[in-house]
PDB file of C-alpha atoms in Angstrom:
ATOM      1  CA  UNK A 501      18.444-293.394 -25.839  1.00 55.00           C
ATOM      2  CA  UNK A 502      21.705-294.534 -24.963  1.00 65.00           C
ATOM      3  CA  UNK A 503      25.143-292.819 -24.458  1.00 90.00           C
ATOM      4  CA  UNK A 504      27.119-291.598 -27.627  1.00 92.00           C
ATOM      5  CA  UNK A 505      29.536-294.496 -26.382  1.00 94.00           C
ATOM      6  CA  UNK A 506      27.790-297.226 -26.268  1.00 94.00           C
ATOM      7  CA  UNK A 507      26.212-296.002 -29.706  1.00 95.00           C
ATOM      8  CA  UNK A 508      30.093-295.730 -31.314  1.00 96.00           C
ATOM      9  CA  UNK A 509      30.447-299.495 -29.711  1.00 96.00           C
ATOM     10  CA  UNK A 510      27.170-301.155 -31.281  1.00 96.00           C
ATOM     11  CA  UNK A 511      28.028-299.234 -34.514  1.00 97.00           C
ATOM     12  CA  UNK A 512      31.315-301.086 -35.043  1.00 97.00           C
ATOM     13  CA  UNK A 513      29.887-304.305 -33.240  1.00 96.00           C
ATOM     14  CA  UNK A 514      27.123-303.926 -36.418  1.00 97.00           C
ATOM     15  CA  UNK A 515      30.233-303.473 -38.865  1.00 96.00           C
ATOM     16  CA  UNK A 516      32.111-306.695 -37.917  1.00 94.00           C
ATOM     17  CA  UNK A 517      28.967-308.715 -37.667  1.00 96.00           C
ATOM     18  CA  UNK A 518      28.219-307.725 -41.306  1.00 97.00           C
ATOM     19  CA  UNK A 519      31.863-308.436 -42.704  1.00 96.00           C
ATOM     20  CA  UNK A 520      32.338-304.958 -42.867  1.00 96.00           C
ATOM     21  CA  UNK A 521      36.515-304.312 -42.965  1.00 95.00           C
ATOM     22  CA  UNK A 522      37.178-302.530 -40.039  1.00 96.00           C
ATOM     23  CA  UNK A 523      40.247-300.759 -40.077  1.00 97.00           C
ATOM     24  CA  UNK A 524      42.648-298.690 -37.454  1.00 98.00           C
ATOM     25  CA  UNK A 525      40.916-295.349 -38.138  1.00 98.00           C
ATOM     26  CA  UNK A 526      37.434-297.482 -36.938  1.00 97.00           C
ATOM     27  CA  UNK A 527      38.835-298.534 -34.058  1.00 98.00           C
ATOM     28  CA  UNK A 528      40.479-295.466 -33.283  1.00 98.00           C
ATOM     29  CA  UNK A 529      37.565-293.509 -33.513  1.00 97.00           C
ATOM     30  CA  UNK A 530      35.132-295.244 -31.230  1.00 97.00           C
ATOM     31  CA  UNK A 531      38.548-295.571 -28.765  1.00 97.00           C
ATOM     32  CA  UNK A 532      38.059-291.863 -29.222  1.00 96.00           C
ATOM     33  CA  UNK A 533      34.331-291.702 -28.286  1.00 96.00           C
ATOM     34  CA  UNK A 534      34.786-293.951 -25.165  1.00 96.00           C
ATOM     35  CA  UNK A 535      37.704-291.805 -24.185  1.00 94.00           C
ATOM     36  CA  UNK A 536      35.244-288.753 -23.627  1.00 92.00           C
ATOM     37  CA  UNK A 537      32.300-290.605 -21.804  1.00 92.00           C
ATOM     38  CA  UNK A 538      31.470-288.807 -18.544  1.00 87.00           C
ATOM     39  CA  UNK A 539      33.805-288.762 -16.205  1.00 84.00           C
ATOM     40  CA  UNK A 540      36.118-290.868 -17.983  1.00 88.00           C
ATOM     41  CA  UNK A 541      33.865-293.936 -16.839  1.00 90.00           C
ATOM     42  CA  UNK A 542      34.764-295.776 -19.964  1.00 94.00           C
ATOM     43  CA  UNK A 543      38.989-296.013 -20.236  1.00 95.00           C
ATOM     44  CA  UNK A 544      38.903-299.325 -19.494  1.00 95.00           C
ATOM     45  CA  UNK A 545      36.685-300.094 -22.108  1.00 96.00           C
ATOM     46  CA  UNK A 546      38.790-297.992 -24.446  1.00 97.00           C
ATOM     47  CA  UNK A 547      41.773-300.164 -23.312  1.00 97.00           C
ATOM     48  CA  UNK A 548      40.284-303.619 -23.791  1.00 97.00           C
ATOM     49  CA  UNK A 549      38.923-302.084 -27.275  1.00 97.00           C
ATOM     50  CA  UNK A 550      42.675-301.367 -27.867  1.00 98.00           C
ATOM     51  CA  UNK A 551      43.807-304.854 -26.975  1.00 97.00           C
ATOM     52  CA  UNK A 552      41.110-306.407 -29.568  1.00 96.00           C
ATOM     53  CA  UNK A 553      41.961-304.276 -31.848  1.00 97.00           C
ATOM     54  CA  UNK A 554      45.886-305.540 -31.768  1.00 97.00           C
ATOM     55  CA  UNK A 555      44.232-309.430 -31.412  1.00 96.00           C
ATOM     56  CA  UNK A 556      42.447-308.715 -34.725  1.00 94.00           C
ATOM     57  CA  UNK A 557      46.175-308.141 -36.676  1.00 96.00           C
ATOM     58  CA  UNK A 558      45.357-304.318 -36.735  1.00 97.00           C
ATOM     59  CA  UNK A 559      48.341-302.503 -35.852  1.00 97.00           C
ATOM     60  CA  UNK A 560      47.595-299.292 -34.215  1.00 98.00           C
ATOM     61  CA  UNK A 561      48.779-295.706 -35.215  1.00 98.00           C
ATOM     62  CA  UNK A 562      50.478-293.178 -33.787  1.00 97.00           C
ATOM     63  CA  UNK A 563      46.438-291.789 -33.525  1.00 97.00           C
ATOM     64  CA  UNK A 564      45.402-295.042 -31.956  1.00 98.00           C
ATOM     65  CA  UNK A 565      47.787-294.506 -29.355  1.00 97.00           C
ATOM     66  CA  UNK A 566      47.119-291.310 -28.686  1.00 97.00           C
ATOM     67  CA  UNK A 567      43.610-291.771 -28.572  1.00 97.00           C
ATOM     68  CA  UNK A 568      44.313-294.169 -25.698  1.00 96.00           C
ATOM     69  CA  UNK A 569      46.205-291.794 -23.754  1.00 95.00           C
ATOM     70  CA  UNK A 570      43.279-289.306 -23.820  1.00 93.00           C
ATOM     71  CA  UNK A 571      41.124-292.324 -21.714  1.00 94.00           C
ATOM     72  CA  UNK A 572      44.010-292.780 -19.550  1.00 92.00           C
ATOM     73  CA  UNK A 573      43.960-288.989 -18.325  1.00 88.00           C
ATOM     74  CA  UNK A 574      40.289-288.499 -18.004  1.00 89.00           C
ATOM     75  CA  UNK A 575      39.659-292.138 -16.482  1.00 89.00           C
ATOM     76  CA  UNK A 576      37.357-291.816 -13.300  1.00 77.00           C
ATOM     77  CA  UNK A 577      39.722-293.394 -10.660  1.00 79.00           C
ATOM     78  CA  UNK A 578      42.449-290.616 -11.700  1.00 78.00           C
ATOM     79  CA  UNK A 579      44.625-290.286 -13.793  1.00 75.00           C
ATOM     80  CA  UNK A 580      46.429-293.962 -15.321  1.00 88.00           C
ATOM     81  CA  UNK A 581      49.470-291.903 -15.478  1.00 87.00           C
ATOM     82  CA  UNK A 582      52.030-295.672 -14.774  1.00 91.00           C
ATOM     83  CA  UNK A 583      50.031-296.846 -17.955  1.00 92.00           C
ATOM     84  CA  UNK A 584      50.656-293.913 -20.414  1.00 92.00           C
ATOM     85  CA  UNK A 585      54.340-294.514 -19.424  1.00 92.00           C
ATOM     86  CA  UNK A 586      54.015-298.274 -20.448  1.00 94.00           C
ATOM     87  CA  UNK A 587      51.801-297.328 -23.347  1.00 95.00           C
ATOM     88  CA  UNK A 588      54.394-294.725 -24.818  1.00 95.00           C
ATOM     89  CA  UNK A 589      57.457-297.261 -24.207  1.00 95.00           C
ATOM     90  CA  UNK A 590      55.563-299.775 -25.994  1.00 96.00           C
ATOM     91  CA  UNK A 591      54.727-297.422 -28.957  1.00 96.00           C
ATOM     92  CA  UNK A 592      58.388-296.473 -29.500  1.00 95.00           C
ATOM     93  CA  UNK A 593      59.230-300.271 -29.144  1.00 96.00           C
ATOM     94  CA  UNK A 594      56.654-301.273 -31.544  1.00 95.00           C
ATOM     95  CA  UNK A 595      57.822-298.280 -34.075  1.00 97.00           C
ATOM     96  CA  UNK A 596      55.817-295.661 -33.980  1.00 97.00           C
ATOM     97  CA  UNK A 597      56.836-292.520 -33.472  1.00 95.00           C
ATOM     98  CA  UNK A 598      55.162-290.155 -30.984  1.00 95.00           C
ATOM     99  CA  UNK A 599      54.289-286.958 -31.629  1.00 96.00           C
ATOM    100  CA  UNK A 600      53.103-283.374 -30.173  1.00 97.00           C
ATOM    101  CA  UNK A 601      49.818-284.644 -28.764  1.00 95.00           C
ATOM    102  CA  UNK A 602      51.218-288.049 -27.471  1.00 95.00           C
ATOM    103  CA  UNK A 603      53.246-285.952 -25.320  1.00 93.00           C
ATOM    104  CA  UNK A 604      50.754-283.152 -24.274  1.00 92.00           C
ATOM    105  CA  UNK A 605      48.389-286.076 -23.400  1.00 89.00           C
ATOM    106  CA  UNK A 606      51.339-287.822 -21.413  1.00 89.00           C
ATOM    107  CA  UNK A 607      51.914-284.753 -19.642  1.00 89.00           C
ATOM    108  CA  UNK A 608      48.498-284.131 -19.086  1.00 86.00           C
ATOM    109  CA  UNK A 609      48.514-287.488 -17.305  1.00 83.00           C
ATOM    110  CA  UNK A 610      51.716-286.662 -15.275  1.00 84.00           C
ATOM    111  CA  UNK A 611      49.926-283.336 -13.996  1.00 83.00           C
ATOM    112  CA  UNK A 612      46.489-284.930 -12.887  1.00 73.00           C
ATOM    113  CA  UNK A 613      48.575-286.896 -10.366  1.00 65.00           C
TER     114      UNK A 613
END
């Protein structure tokens, strides 16, 4: 058996194959998934997930983004603390508002360095 992860990603590979609508909460849940892999092996994955996501006309949520920041501070190579600054400057240009957890995961970031 595979990893929950890569179970979350075939899952939603499955749904767009069969013209299933895929929507922000999708993508922000398996973003989610791949944010807790073991020992945070999987943020870039999460990232480039992200990415697609935004190429597919799906704008993210303040949940999405979040969800990204969790990767960011558990990735394996340390903390991606200069990204969650980008990510949460690009979230308030884009709009979207952060809130409690978008800054507990930002300072979470800021600490693991």
């Amino acid at each position: 058996g595979g990893s929950l992860w890569e179970d979350a990603l075939k899952l939603l590979r499955q749904m767009v194959a069969e013209g299933v609508r895929v929507t922000v909460e999708t993508y922000t849940s398996v973003i989610t998934v791949l944010s807790h892999a073991r020992d945070g092996s999987q943020w870039e994955c999460a990232a480039g997930l992200f990415e697609e996501m935004q190429q597919e006309g799906i704008e993210p949520d303040c949940h999405a983004y979040n969800a990204l920041l969790c990767a960011y501070f558990r990735a394996s190579c340390g903390s991606q603390w200069e990204r969650a600054l980008e990510l949460v400057g690009v979230m308030e240009r884009e709009g979207v508002i952060p809130d409690t957890r978008t800054f507990n995961a930002l300072i979470t970031c800021l600490e693991k360095e």
